[in-house]
Each structure stands twice: as C-alpha cells, then as structure tokens.
Amino acid sequence: MGIGKNWLSRLRAKKLRGLLLGISALSLISAGIQPTAAQAQQLNVYCQVSQAEAVRKEELRKAAFEGNDSARQEYSTLVQQHADRLRNCRTQNWPSNQAVWVGLYPCDLQPGILEAVLDRMVNLGYNQVYVEAFYGGQVLLPQADNPTVWPSVVQSPGYERRDLLAESIEKGRQRGMQVYAWMFTLNFGYSYAQRPDRQQVLARNGRGMDTLTFARNGGTSNSDEIFIDPYNPQAQQDYQRMLQSVLRRRPDGVLFDYIRYPRGNGAGSVAARVDDLWIYGDASRNVLFQRALNQQGRELIQRYISRGHLVDSDLDQVGQLYPAEPEPLWQSKTPSAVNPLPPASVRRPALQSELWRFSVAHAVQGVIDFLNQVAQPVQQQGIPAGAVFFPNGNQTVGTGGFDSRLQYWDRFSPSLEWHPMAYGVCGNTGCILDEIRRVLDAAGSGGHQFVKPAIAGTWGRPTNNRPALETQMEAIRRVAPQIKTVSHFAYSWQDAEFDRVRKFCQLR
C-alpha cells in the first residue's frame, strides 16, 4: 500500500493523532494534555516545540503539499522560524547537540513525507540527525548514480535519480540540523556475501567457516551481519569507492559503525582459542606471517595457527630448519637474554602464550587500521569522522579470553568523535552512567571534547527496562556536564507507528 494522500487519515483512524504530529518529549502532550508551566519549562530545556505549534506546522505542511500556495509560504516561514529557534535554544541549553539516529525508507520520497519526518525531529529538539547511509548490505544512493557493489535502497521504477541521502541533508539543514551519514563498516551485509566474486573477502576463522557460514549456522543472533576480512585489499577498495560516493553528498559528518568482528552466541561470545579469531582469510594470514621478524618466527606462527597450539618438537624443528637464527622472533617479541636457550619443554608454554596474545593483537590491529583508512578521506575534506562502539566490547573474559567482538575502542584515534553506545539495561541509570564514565576515563584529559554518548529509549516513559530519555539525560548532565553531544537511539522508537507505515509501504 502507498502512503500518499490517505496515509494521514489511516493513522488518525488508529487514534494516533498525538503520535502522528510527533509533538513532544512527554507522554502528556502526545496524549493531547496541555502541559503545566513546569512541564512547559522542561520542554523548553530540551528545545522542543509546543503542541500547538507542531499541530499548526503539520497542518500547513499537509496543505502545502496538496497545492495550497499560501500554506506553502506559511509553512516555509514557520520551518525557518523553528530552525532559528532551535539553533538559539541549543546554544543556551545542555547539551549543545542533541542528536537522533534514523533510518530512511523509499516511501520517504513521496511528496511531503521526508519533510514530515524531519519536522518531527525538530519538534523533539534534535539539531543533529544521523541518517543510515550504508546498512544491511544496501546503500542510500540513487540507482542512476551508484557505482558500488551494493544495491540501492530505493529501487522503484521512476525513482532512479532521486537521491534520498542528498535530499535529507539539504532539507535537514533547512531546518537547522546537521545531517551525518551513519555507515556500517566491517559488516558488509548479506547481499555482498552472495556475490561469487567476493567470497574470498569474507573473514574466516580457524574452523573453516567464513562469517556467512557462521551466521547461517546460528553462530550469531542476526544472520544478516556478514563481516569481511579488514586486511583484504578488495574489501578496502569496495568500501572506499562507496564512501567517496557518500562524501560527494557533503554530509556534516560520517559515523562508522560495526567496527568490530561478530559477537557469537553463548560460548561463542568469547574468543579463547586462536581458531576463534577471524584471521584465517588469505589476506589476514599473509599480513600475520609478514609480522615475523625472521624465518623461525614465520614458521612457528604458521604451525601455531594451523594446529592451535605448539608442541615441543616445533621449537626444535624450526631451529634445525634455520640454524643461522638464534630464536624465533616476531613483532612485539623481545629477544631472549639467555644464552644458550633453555630446552624446548621449558620455552614452549611462554612462547605459546605470547603467540596467543600476538594473534589477538593482529586481529585487533586489522579493525583499527581499517577504521583509520576510511576515516582519512573524510577528515581530509574537513568533515568530522566518528566511531560507534560498545563500551564493553574491549574486555577480557575469564582467564585469557576476550570478548569476541575485539572492539578495542580505547585505541581509536582521539581525532575521531567517539560515540559509545551506552545501552546498559538495569532498570535505572547506574549501568548507563558506568559505561559513560569508563569511556571518559579511557579518553583522558580533554576527552569530553570528542566523547559523544548514544543512549537508547523514548521520551516520557521507560522502555525495555531503561529509564525515559529525559531521566537518562538529566543523570548524564549531573555527572558529566562537560559532554557537549548526546544522541538517542532511535527515531523509530519515538514514532513507532509512523516508522512502521513508512517502512512497509510500497513506493509508487
């Protein structure tokens, strides 16, 4: 079904007038109840639009797109007034930037729909919007200008040249908002994995599985998350070509998400053995072997990752193969100060432990290097680049194990914006604040300049055992008033019915 002229009436028929108008942060207003003076003050603190103004703007928008020239002029004037007010309000209230994450759909190209979406964001006080530009194996580029290996989000006949990303950037700015391109990174999506010419690009573990096989066999909770080998030149080339196309739309920033490996289910969420690591693709293996500093080191690394452990005879044999070298060496390994070397049985446990840590470090470095490579062209154009991550994605687990995501965000460059997803679930703000504090502590002095937490929830009411957004915001303001930007995941949570109708309609 389409959502043309009758989409508004269908939603009203479902008694969602308040939700449709996207009015306020508080459930009181969405229920049509006039706020008290204290509640109005709270709305003003978060730079939100009153119910009356939101209703007027929505009615003008609808009339404007039905061909009423007078309404079009009034609508344009009111949009500009709200943009100016939003800019002024955000300079006077904490935080300076209140952002929201949003996915756009093909039906947003119907007349007036994208405007309605952006208007509602302004109504809720958002002056930054993070638009999904690459996600789920598809890209928000028009079919007629999509030089990438991924399909376009919009594939309806007659819309080949409509540029939803460029239009959202332009119309967002008209409303006083900065528009960022939010992009998946190492997760290239299911469509990519289906290409016969890209099978070798996928990350592989030591059990003979690539990430597509891993996902199909229930290794992860989302079978559409297909990760590539960050060391693979083809993956780097494909992503850079897509990124350049996005940058030609001149977004106000670019956020890189999924800067990590898959998180497995159950015991698979922990990397405890070398064959758990996604370093067995040809490209990753080759770089790993190149990290050896001599032939003994290279041979020992090969034996370790192929078998998953060393035996005493490995040390004796590599010494016999390369007798001119005193011992195996690789990057980060300190040469032994003991001469002659102790017997193999004495040295083997320590060498095996070193190789485990070395292999983990190699996996982590691939993620960091890929991020640095893709962030560079963004920053060279003077556009902010940001990294999205889980605050707990870099933890050790048990004795010698690691979170399988290997998301070592504490090694991300401080020249990037850091966007920690503080999504802790404990029924109160304690766990959420703990995650934010952990990131601020790691960022060190001046970290508040680039740490920009993302929180999850809805205005006016708790959701999924998380406090309401305003409760979380106030808690963050109390403990970290130096933070300048807080973002909310996601717009679809604020306007769930409107999001559902837009998502599942058919563009005609």
Coordinates of N, CA, C and O in Angstrom, one line a residue, residues 72-241:
R72 N 1.9 26.9 1.6 CA 3.3 26.6 1.3 C 4.2 27.7 1.8 O 5.3 27.5 2.4
Q73 N 3.8 29.0 1.6 CA 4.6 30.1 2.1 C 4.6 30.1 3.6 O 5.7 30.4 4.2
E74 N 3.5 30.0 4.2 CA 3.4 30.0 5.7 C 4.2 28.8 6.3 O 4.9 29.0 7.3
Y75 N 4.1 27.7 5.6 CA 4.9 26.5 6.1 C 6.4 26.8 6.0 O 7.1 26.5 7.0
S76 N 6.8 27.3 4.9 CA 8.3 27.6 4.8 C 8.7 28.6 5.8 O 9.8 28.5 6.4
T77 N 7.9 29.6 6.1 CA 8.3 30.6 7.1 C 8.4 30.0 8.5 O 9.3 30.3 9.2
L78 N 7.4 29.1 8.8 CA 7.4 28.5 10.1 C 8.6 27.5 10.3 O 9.2 27.5 11.4
V79 N 8.9 26.8 9.2 CA 10.1 25.9 9.3 C 11.3 26.7 9.6 O 12.2 26.3 10.4
Q80 N 11.5 27.9 8.9 CA 12.6 28.7 9.2 C 12.7 29.3 10.6 O 13.7 29.3 11.2
Q81 N 11.5 29.7 11.1 CA 11.4 30.2 12.5 C 11.8 29.1 13.5 O 12.6 29.4 14.4
H82 N 11.4 27.9 13.2 CA 11.7 26.8 14.1 C 13.2 26.4 14.0 O 13.8 26.1 15.0
A83 N 13.8 26.6 12.8 CA 15.2 26.3 12.7 C 16.0 27.4 13.5 O 17.0 27.0 14.2
D84 N 15.6 28.6 13.3 CA 16.3 29.7 14.1 C 16.2 29.5 15.6 O 17.2 29.7 16.3
R85 N 15.0 29.2 16.0 CA 14.8 29.0 17.4 C 15.6 27.8 18.0 O 16.1 27.8 19.1
L86 N 15.6 26.7 17.1 CA 16.4 25.5 17.6 C 17.9 25.9 17.7 O 18.5 25.5 18.7
R87 N 18.4 26.6 16.8 CA 19.8 27.0 16.9 C 20.1 27.8 18.2 O 21.1 27.5 18.9
N88 N 19.2 28.7 18.4 CA 19.4 29.6 19.6 C 19.3 28.8 20.9 O 20.0 29.0 21.8
C89 N 18.2 27.9 20.9 CA 18.0 27.2 22.1 C 19.1 26.2 22.4 O 19.5 26.1 23.6
R90 N 19.7 25.6 21.4 CA 20.8 24.7 21.7 C 22.0 25.4 22.2 O 22.9 24.8 22.9
T91 N 22.2 26.6 21.8 CA 23.4 27.4 22.4 C 23.2 27.8 23.8 O 24.2 28.1 24.5
Q92 N 22.0 27.7 24.3 CA 21.7 28.2 25.6 C 21.4 27.0 26.6 O 21.2 27.3 27.8
N93 N 21.3 25.8 26.1 CA 20.9 24.7 26.9 C 21.8 23.5 26.7 O 22.4 23.4 25.7
W94 N 21.9 22.7 27.7 CA 22.7 21.5 27.6 C 21.8 20.3 27.1 O 20.7 20.2 27.5
P95 N 22.4 19.5 26.2 CA 23.7 19.6 25.6 C 23.6 20.5 24.4 O 22.6 20.8 23.8
S96 N 24.8 20.9 23.9 CA 24.8 21.8 22.7 C 24.3 21.1 21.5 O 23.7 21.7 20.6
N97 N 24.5 19.8 21.4 CA 24.0 19.0 20.3 C 23.2 17.8 20.9 O 23.7 17.0 21.7
Q98 N 21.9 17.8 20.5 CA 21.0 16.6 20.8 C 20.7 15.9 19.5 O 20.1 16.5 18.6
A99 N 21.2 14.7 19.4 CA 21.1 14.0 18.1 C 20.2 12.8 18.1 O 19.9 12.3 19.2
V100 N 19.8 12.3 16.9 CA 18.9 11.2 16.9 C 19.4 10.3 15.7 O 19.8 10.8 14.6
W101 N 19.3 9.0 15.8 CA 19.6 8.0 14.8 C 18.4 7.7 14.0 O 17.3 7.4 14.6
V102 N 18.5 7.6 12.7 CA 17.3 7.4 11.9 C 17.6 6.6 10.6 O 18.6 6.8 10.0
G103 N 16.7 5.7 10.3 CA 16.7 5.0 9.0 C 15.6 5.6 8.1 O 14.5 5.8 8.6
L104 N 16.0 5.9 6.9 CA 15.0 6.4 5.9 C 14.6 5.3 5.0 O 15.3 4.3 4.8
Y105 N 13.4 5.4 4.4 CA 12.8 4.4 3.6 C 12.4 4.9 2.2 O 12.2 6.1 2.1
P106 N 12.3 4.1 1.2 CA 11.9 4.5 -0.1 C 10.6 5.4 -0.1 O 10.6 6.4 -0.8
C107 N 9.6 5.1 0.7 CA 8.4 5.9 0.7 C 8.6 7.3 1.3 O 7.7 8.2 1.1
D108 N 9.8 7.6 1.8 CA 10.1 8.9 2.3 C 10.3 9.9 1.1 O 10.3 11.1 1.3
L109 N 10.3 9.3 -0.1 CA 10.4 10.1 -1.3 C 9.1 10.6 -1.8 O 9.0 11.4 -2.7
Q110 N 8.0 10.1 -1.3 CA 6.7 10.6 -1.6 C 6.6 12.1 -1.2 O 7.2 12.5 -0.2
P111 N 5.8 12.9 -1.9 CA 5.7 14.3 -1.6 C 5.3 14.6 -0.1 O 4.3 14.1 0.4
G112 N 6.2 15.3 0.5 CA 6.0 15.8 1.9 C 6.3 14.9 3.0 O 6.3 15.3 4.2
I113 N 6.7 13.6 2.7 CA 6.9 12.6 3.8 C 8.3 12.9 4.5 O 8.4 12.9 5.7
L114 N 9.3 13.1 3.7 CA 10.6 13.4 4.3 C 10.5 14.7 5.1 O 11.1 14.8 6.2
E115 N 9.8 15.6 4.6 CA 9.6 16.9 5.4 C 8.9 16.6 6.7 O 9.3 17.2 7.8
A116 N 7.9 15.7 6.7 CA 7.2 15.4 7.9 C 8.2 14.7 8.9 O 8.2 15.0 10.1
V117 N 9.0 13.8 8.5 CA 10.0 13.1 9.3 C 10.9 14.1 10.0 O 11.1 14.1 11.2
L118 N 11.5 15.0 9.2 CA 12.4 16.0 9.7 C 11.8 17.0 10.6 O 12.4 17.4 11.6
D119 N 10.5 17.4 10.3 CA 9.8 18.3 11.1 C 9.7 17.7 12.5 O 9.8 18.4 13.6
R120 N 9.3 16.5 12.6 CA 9.1 15.8 13.9 C 10.4 15.8 14.7 O 10.4 15.9 16.0
M121 N 11.5 15.6 14.1 CA 12.8 15.7 14.8 C 13.0 17.1 15.4 O 13.5 17.2 16.5
V122 N 12.8 18.1 14.6 CA 12.9 19.4 15.1 C 11.9 19.6 16.3 O 12.3 20.2 17.3
N123 N 10.7 19.1 16.2 CA 9.7 19.2 17.3 C 10.3 18.7 18.6 O 9.9 19.1 19.7
L124 N 11.1 17.6 18.5 CA 11.7 17.0 19.6 C 13.0 17.6 20.1 O 13.6 17.0 21.0
G125 N 13.4 18.6 19.4 CA 14.6 19.3 19.9 C 15.9 18.8 19.3 O 17.0 19.2 19.9
Y126 N 15.9 18.0 18.3 CA 17.1 17.5 17.7 C 17.7 18.5 16.7 O 17.1 18.9 15.8
N127 N 19.0 18.8 16.9 CA 19.7 19.6 16.0 C 20.8 18.8 15.2 O 21.5 19.4 14.4
Q128 N 20.9 17.5 15.4 CA 21.7 16.7 14.6 C 20.9 15.4 14.3 O 20.2 14.9 15.2
V129 N 21.1 14.9 13.1 CA 20.4 13.6 12.7 C 21.4 12.7 12.0 O 22.2 13.2 11.2
Y130 N 21.5 11.5 12.5 CA 22.4 10.5 11.9 C 21.6 9.6 11.0 O 20.9 8.7 11.5
V131 N 21.8 9.8 9.7 CA 21.0 9.1 8.7 C 21.7 7.8 8.2 O 22.9 7.9 7.8
E132 N 21.1 6.7 8.3 CA 21.7 5.4 7.8 C 21.9 5.6 6.3 O 21.0 5.7 5.5
A133 N 23.2 5.5 5.9 CA 23.6 5.7 4.5 C 24.1 4.4 3.9 O 24.0 4.2 2.7
F134 N 24.6 3.5 4.8 CA 25.0 2.2 4.3 C 24.7 1.2 5.5 O 25.3 1.3 6.5
Y135 N 23.9 0.2 5.2 CA 23.4 -0.7 6.2 C 22.8 -1.9 5.6 O 22.3 -1.8 4.5
G136 N 22.8 -3.0 6.2 CA 22.1 -4.2 5.8 C 22.4 -4.6 4.3 O 21.6 -5.1 3.6
G137 N 23.6 -4.3 3.9 CA 24.0 -4.7 2.5 C 23.4 -3.9 1.4 O 23.2 -4.3 0.3
Q138 N 23.0 -2.6 1.7 CA 22.4 -1.7 0.7 C 22.9 -0.3 1.1 O 23.3 0.0 2.2
V139 N 22.9 0.6 0.0 CA 23.4 1.9 0.2 C 22.4 2.9 -0.2 O 21.6 2.7 -1.2
L140 N 22.3 4.1 0.5 CA 21.3 5.1 0.2 C 21.8 6.1 -0.9 O 22.0 7.3 -0.7
L141 N 22.1 5.5 -2.0 CA 22.5 6.2 -3.2 C 21.4 5.9 -4.3 O 20.9 4.8 -4.4
P142 N 21.2 6.9 -5.2 CA 20.2 6.6 -6.3 C 20.8 5.6 -7.3 O 22.0 5.5 -7.5
Q143 N 19.9 4.8 -7.8 CA 20.3 3.7 -8.8 C 21.1 4.3 -9.9 O 22.0 3.6 -10.4
A144 N 20.7 5.5 -10.4 CA 21.4 6.1 -11.6 C 22.8 6.6 -11.2 O 23.5 7.0 -12.1
D145 N 23.1 6.6 -10.0 CA 24.4 7.1 -9.6 C 25.0 6.3 -8.4 O 25.2 6.8 -7.3
N146 N 25.0 5.0 -8.6 CA 25.5 4.1 -7.6 C 26.6 3.2 -8.2 O 26.4 2.2 -8.8
P147 N 27.9 3.6 -8.1 CA 29.0 2.9 -8.7 C 29.5 1.8 -7.8 O 30.6 1.2 -8.0
T148 N 28.8 1.4 -6.7 CA 29.2 0.5 -5.7 C 28.8 -0.9 -6.0 O 28.0 -1.2 -7.0
V149 N 29.3 -1.9 -5.3 CA 28.9 -3.3 -5.4 C 27.6 -3.6 -4.7 O 27.1 -4.8 -4.7
W150 N 27.0 -2.6 -4.0 CA 25.8 -2.9 -3.2 C 24.6 -2.3 -3.9 O 24.7 -1.3 -4.6
P151 N 23.4 -2.9 -3.7 CA 22.2 -2.4 -4.3 C 21.8 -1.1 -3.6 O 22.1 -0.9 -2.4
S152 N 21.0 -0.3 -4.3 CA 20.5 0.9 -3.8 C 19.3 0.6 -2.9 O 18.5 -0.3 -3.2
V153 N 19.0 1.4 -1.9 CA 17.9 1.2 -1.0 C 16.6 1.4 -1.8 O 15.6 0.7 -1.7
V154 N 16.6 2.5 -2.7 CA 15.4 2.8 -3.5 C 15.6 2.1 -4.9 O 16.5 2.5 -5.6
Q155 N 14.7 1.2 -5.2 CA 14.8 0.5 -6.5 C 13.5 0.6 -7.3 O 13.3 -0.2 -8.2
S156 N 12.6 1.5 -6.9 CA 11.3 1.6 -7.6 C 11.4 2.3 -8.9 O 12.2 3.3 -9.1
P157 N 10.8 1.8 -10.0 CA 10.8 2.4 -11.3 C 10.3 3.8 -11.2 O 9.4 4.2 -10.5
G158 N 11.0 4.7 -11.9 CA 10.7 6.1 -11.9 C 11.4 6.9 -10.9 O 11.4 8.2 -10.9
Y159 N 12.1 6.3 -10.0 CA 12.8 7.0 -8.9 C 14.3 6.8 -9.0 O 15.1 7.0 -8.0
E160 N 14.8 6.3 -10.2 CA 16.2 6.0 -10.3 C 17.2 7.2 -10.0 O 18.3 6.9 -9.6
R161 N 16.7 8.4 -10.2 CA 17.6 9.5 -10.0 C 17.3 10.3 -8.7 O 18.0 11.3 -8.4
R162 N 16.3 9.9 -8.0 CA 16.0 10.5 -6.7 C 17.1 10.1 -5.7 O 17.4 9.0 -5.5
D163 N 17.6 11.1 -5.0 CA 18.8 11.0 -4.1 C 18.3 11.2 -2.7 O 18.3 12.4 -2.2
L164 N 17.9 10.2 -2.0 CA 17.3 10.3 -0.7 C 18.3 10.9 0.3 O 18.0 11.7 1.2
L165 N 19.6 10.4 0.2 CA 20.6 10.9 1.1 C 20.8 12.4 0.9 O 20.8 13.2 1.9
A166 N 21.0 12.8 -0.3 CA 21.2 14.3 -0.6 C 20.0 15.1 -0.2 O 20.2 16.2 0.3
E167 N 18.8 14.6 -0.4 CA 17.6 15.4 -0.1 C 17.5 15.5 1.4 O 17.1 16.6 1.9
S168 N 17.9 14.5 2.2 CA 17.8 14.5 3.6 C 18.8 15.5 4.2 O 18.5 16.2 5.1
I169 N 20.0 15.6 3.6 CA 21.0 16.5 4.0 C 20.5 18.0 3.8 O 20.6 18.8 4.6
E170 N 20.0 18.2 2.6 CA 19.5 19.6 2.2 C 18.4 20.0 3.1 O 18.4 21.1 3.7
K171 N 17.4 19.1 3.2 CA 16.2 19.5 4.0 C 16.4 19.6 5.5 O 15.8 20.3 6.2
G172 N 17.3 18.7 6.0 CA 17.7 18.8 7.4 C 18.4 20.1 7.7 O 18.1 20.7 8.7
R173 N 19.3 20.5 6.8 CA 20.0 21.8 7.1 C 19.0 23.0 7.0 O 19.1 23.9 7.8
Q174 N 18.0 22.9 6.1 CA 17.0 24.0 6.1 C 16.2 24.1 7.4 O 15.7 25.2 7.7
R175 N 16.2 23.0 8.2 CA 15.5 23.0 9.5 C 16.5 23.2 10.7 O 16.1 23.0 11.8
G176 N 17.7 23.6 10.4 CA 18.6 23.9 11.5 C 19.4 22.7 12.0 O 20.0 22.8 13.1
M177 N 19.4 21.6 11.3 CA 20.0 20.4 11.8 C 21.3 20.1 10.9 O 21.3 20.4 9.7
Q178 N 22.2 19.5 11.6 CA 23.4 18.9 10.9 C 23.0 17.5 10.6 O 22.4 16.8 11.4
V179 N 23.4 17.0 9.4 CA 23.0 15.7 9.0 C 24.3 14.9 8.7 O 25.1 15.2 7.8
Y180 N 24.4 13.8 9.5 CA 25.6 12.9 9.4 C 25.2 11.7 8.6 O 24.0 11.3 8.6
A181 N 26.1 11.1 7.9 CA 25.9 9.8 7.2 C 26.4 8.7 8.2 O 27.6 8.7 8.6
W182 N 25.5 7.9 8.6 CA 25.8 6.8 9.5 C 26.0 5.5 8.7 O 25.1 5.1 7.9
M183 N 27.2 4.9 8.8 CA 27.5 3.8 7.9 C 28.1 2.6 8.6 O 28.9 2.7 9.5
F184 N 27.6 1.4 8.3 CA 28.2 0.2 8.7 C 29.6 0.1 8.1 O 29.8 0.7 7.1
T185 N 30.4 -0.6 8.8 CA 31.8 -0.6 8.4 C 32.3 -2.1 8.0 O 32.2 -2.5 6.9
L186 N 32.7 -2.9 9.0 CA 33.2 -4.2 8.6 C 32.0 -5.2 8.3 O 32.3 -6.2 7.8
N187 N 30.8 -4.8 8.7 CA 29.6 -5.6 8.4 C 29.1 -5.2 7.0 O 28.4 -4.2 6.8
F188 N 29.5 -5.9 5.9 CA 29.2 -5.6 4.6 C 27.8 -6.1 4.1 O 27.4 -5.7 3.0
G189 N 27.2 -6.9 4.9 CA 25.8 -7.3 4.6 C 25.7 -8.6 3.8 O 26.7 -9.0 3.1
Y190 N 24.5 -9.2 3.8 CA 24.2 -10.4 3.2 C 24.4 -10.4 1.7 O 24.8 -11.3 1.0
S191 N 23.9 -9.2 1.1 CA 24.0 -9.1 -0.4 C 25.4 -9.2 -0.9 O 25.7 -9.8 -1.9
Y192 N 26.3 -8.7 -0.1 CA 27.7 -8.7 -0.5 C 28.2 -10.1 -0.5 O 29.0 -10.6 -1.4
A193 N 27.8 -10.9 0.5 CA 28.3 -12.2 0.7 C 27.8 -13.2 -0.4 O 28.3 -14.3 -0.6
Q194 N 26.7 -12.8 -1.1 CA 26.1 -13.6 -2.1 C 26.9 -13.5 -3.5 O 26.6 -14.2 -4.4
R195 N 27.8 -12.5 -3.6 CA 28.5 -12.3 -4.8 C 29.6 -13.4 -5.0 O 30.4 -13.5 -4.1
P196 N 29.6 -14.1 -6.0 CA 30.6 -15.2 -6.2 C 32.0 -14.6 -6.3 O 33.0 -15.2 -5.9
D197 N 32.2 -13.3 -6.7 CA 33.5 -12.7 -6.8 C 33.9 -12.0 -5.5 O 35.0 -11.4 -5.5
R198 N 33.2 -12.2 -4.4 CA 33.6 -11.6 -3.2 C 33.7 -12.7 -2.0 O 33.9 -12.3 -0.9
Q199 N 33.6 -13.9 -2.4 CA 33.7 -14.9 -1.3 C 35.0 -14.9 -0.5 O 35.1 -15.1 0.7
Q200 N 36.1 -14.6 -1.2 CA 37.4 -14.6 -0.6 C 37.6 -13.4 0.3 O 38.6 -13.3 1.1
V201 N 36.7 -12.4 0.3 CA 36.8 -11.2 1.0 C 36.3 -11.4 2.5 O 36.7 -10.7 3.4
L202 N 35.4 -12.4 2.7 CA 34.8 -12.6 4.0 C 35.9 -13.0 5.0 O 36.8 -13.7 4.7
A203 N 35.7 -12.6 6.2 CA 36.6 -13.0 7.3 C 36.3 -14.5 7.6 O 35.2 -15.0 7.5
R204 N 37.4 -15.2 7.9 CA 37.3 -16.7 8.2 C 38.0 -17.0 9.6 O 38.9 -16.3 10.0
N205 N 37.4 -18.0 10.2 CA 38.0 -18.4 11.5 C 38.8 -19.7 11.2 O 38.9 -20.2 10.1
G206 N 39.4 -20.3 12.3 CA 40.2 -21.4 12.2 C 39.5 -22.8 12.1 O 40.1 -23.8 12.1
R207 N 38.1 -22.7 12.0 CA 37.3 -23.9 11.9 C 36.8 -24.1 10.5 O 35.9 -24.9 10.2
G208 N 37.3 -23.3 9.5 CA 36.9 -23.4 8.2 C 35.7 -22.7 7.8 O 35.1 -22.9 6.7
M209 N 35.2 -21.8 8.7 CA 33.9 -21.1 8.4 C 34.2 -19.6 8.1 O 35.1 -19.0 8.8
D210 N 33.6 -19.1 7.1 CA 33.6 -17.7 6.9 C 32.4 -17.1 7.7 O 31.6 -17.9 8.2
T211 N 32.2 -15.8 7.7 CA 31.2 -15.2 8.6 C 29.8 -15.5 8.0 O 28.8 -15.4 8.8
L212 N 29.7 -15.8 6.7 CA 28.4 -16.1 6.2 C 27.9 -17.5 6.7 O 26.8 -17.7 7.2
T213 N 28.8 -18.5 6.6 CA 28.6 -19.8 7.1 C 28.3 -19.8 8.6 O 27.4 -20.4 9.1
F214 N 29.1 -19.0 9.3 CA 28.9 -18.8 10.8 C 27.5 -18.3 11.1 O 26.8 -18.8 12.0
A215 N 27.1 -17.3 10.4 CA 25.7 -16.7 10.6 C 24.6 -17.7 10.2 O 23.6 -17.8 11.0
R216 N 24.8 -18.4 9.1 CA 23.8 -19.3 8.7 C 23.6 -20.4 9.7 O 22.5 -21.0 9.8
N217 N 24.7 -20.8 10.3 CA 24.6 -21.9 11.3 C 24.2 -21.5 12.7 O 24.4 -22.2 13.7
G218 N 23.7 -20.3 12.8 CA 23.2 -19.8 14.1 C 24.3 -19.3 15.0 O 24.1 -19.2 16.2
G219 N 25.5 -19.0 14.5 CA 26.6 -18.5 15.3 C 26.3 -17.2 15.9 O 26.8 -16.8 17.0
T220 N 25.5 -16.3 15.2 CA 25.2 -15.0 15.7 C 23.6 -14.9 15.8 O 22.9 -15.7 15.2
S221 N 23.2 -13.8 16.5 CA 21.8 -13.6 16.6 C 21.2 -12.9 15.4 O 19.9 -12.9 15.2
N222 N 22.0 -12.4 14.5 CA 21.5 -11.7 13.3 C 22.2 -12.3 12.1 O 23.4 -12.1 11.9
S223 N 21.5 -13.1 11.3 CA 22.1 -13.8 10.2 C 22.4 -12.8 9.0 O 23.1 -13.2 8.0
D224 N 22.0 -11.6 9.1 CA 22.3 -10.6 8.0 C 23.7 -9.9 8.3 O 24.1 -9.1 7.4
E225 N 24.3 -10.1 9.5 CA 25.5 -9.5 9.8 C 26.7 -10.3 9.2 O 27.0 -11.4 9.8
I226 N 27.2 -9.9 8.1 CA 28.3 -10.6 7.4 C 29.6 -9.7 7.4 O 29.6 -8.7 6.8
F227 N 30.6 -10.2 8.1 CA 31.8 -9.4 8.3 C 32.9 -9.8 7.3 O 33.0 -11.0 7.0
I228 N 33.7 -8.8 6.9 CA 34.7 -9.0 6.0 C 36.1 -9.0 6.7 O 36.2 -8.6 7.8
D229 N 37.1 -9.5 6.0 CA 38.5 -9.5 6.5 C 39.0 -8.1 6.3 O 39.2 -7.6 5.2
P230 N 39.3 -7.4 7.4 CA 39.7 -6.0 7.3 C 41.0 -5.8 6.5 O 41.4 -4.7 6.1
Y231 N 41.8 -6.9 6.5 CA 43.1 -6.8 5.8 C 43.0 -7.0 4.3 O 43.9 -6.9 3.5
N232 N 41.8 -7.4 3.8 CA 41.6 -7.7 2.4 C 41.6 -6.4 1.5 O 40.7 -5.6 1.7
P233 N 42.5 -6.3 0.5 CA 42.5 -5.1 -0.3 C 41.2 -4.9 -1.1 O 40.8 -3.7 -1.3
Q234 N 40.6 -6.0 -1.5 CA 39.3 -5.8 -2.2 C 38.2 -5.2 -1.4 O 37.5 -4.3 -1.8
A235 N 38.2 -5.6 -0.1 CA 37.2 -5.0 0.8 C 37.5 -3.5 1.0 O 36.6 -2.7 1.0
Q236 N 38.8 -3.2 1.2 CA 39.1 -1.8 1.3 C 38.8 -1.0 0.1 O 38.3 0.1 0.2
Q237 N 39.0 -1.5 -1.1 CA 38.7 -0.8 -2.3 C 37.2 -0.6 -2.5 O 36.7 0.5 -2.8
D238 N 36.4 -1.7 -2.2 CA 35.0 -1.6 -2.3 C 34.4 -0.5 -1.4 O 33.5 0.3 -1.8
Y239 N 34.9 -0.5 -0.2 CA 34.3 0.4 0.8 C 34.7 1.9 0.5 O 33.9 2.8 0.6
Q240 N 36.0 2.1 0.0 CA 36.4 3.4 -0.3 C 35.6 4.0 -1.4 O 35.3 5.2 -1.5
R241 N 35.3 3.2 -2.4 CA 34.5 3.6 -3.6 C 33.1 4.1 -3.1 O 32.6 5.1 -3.5

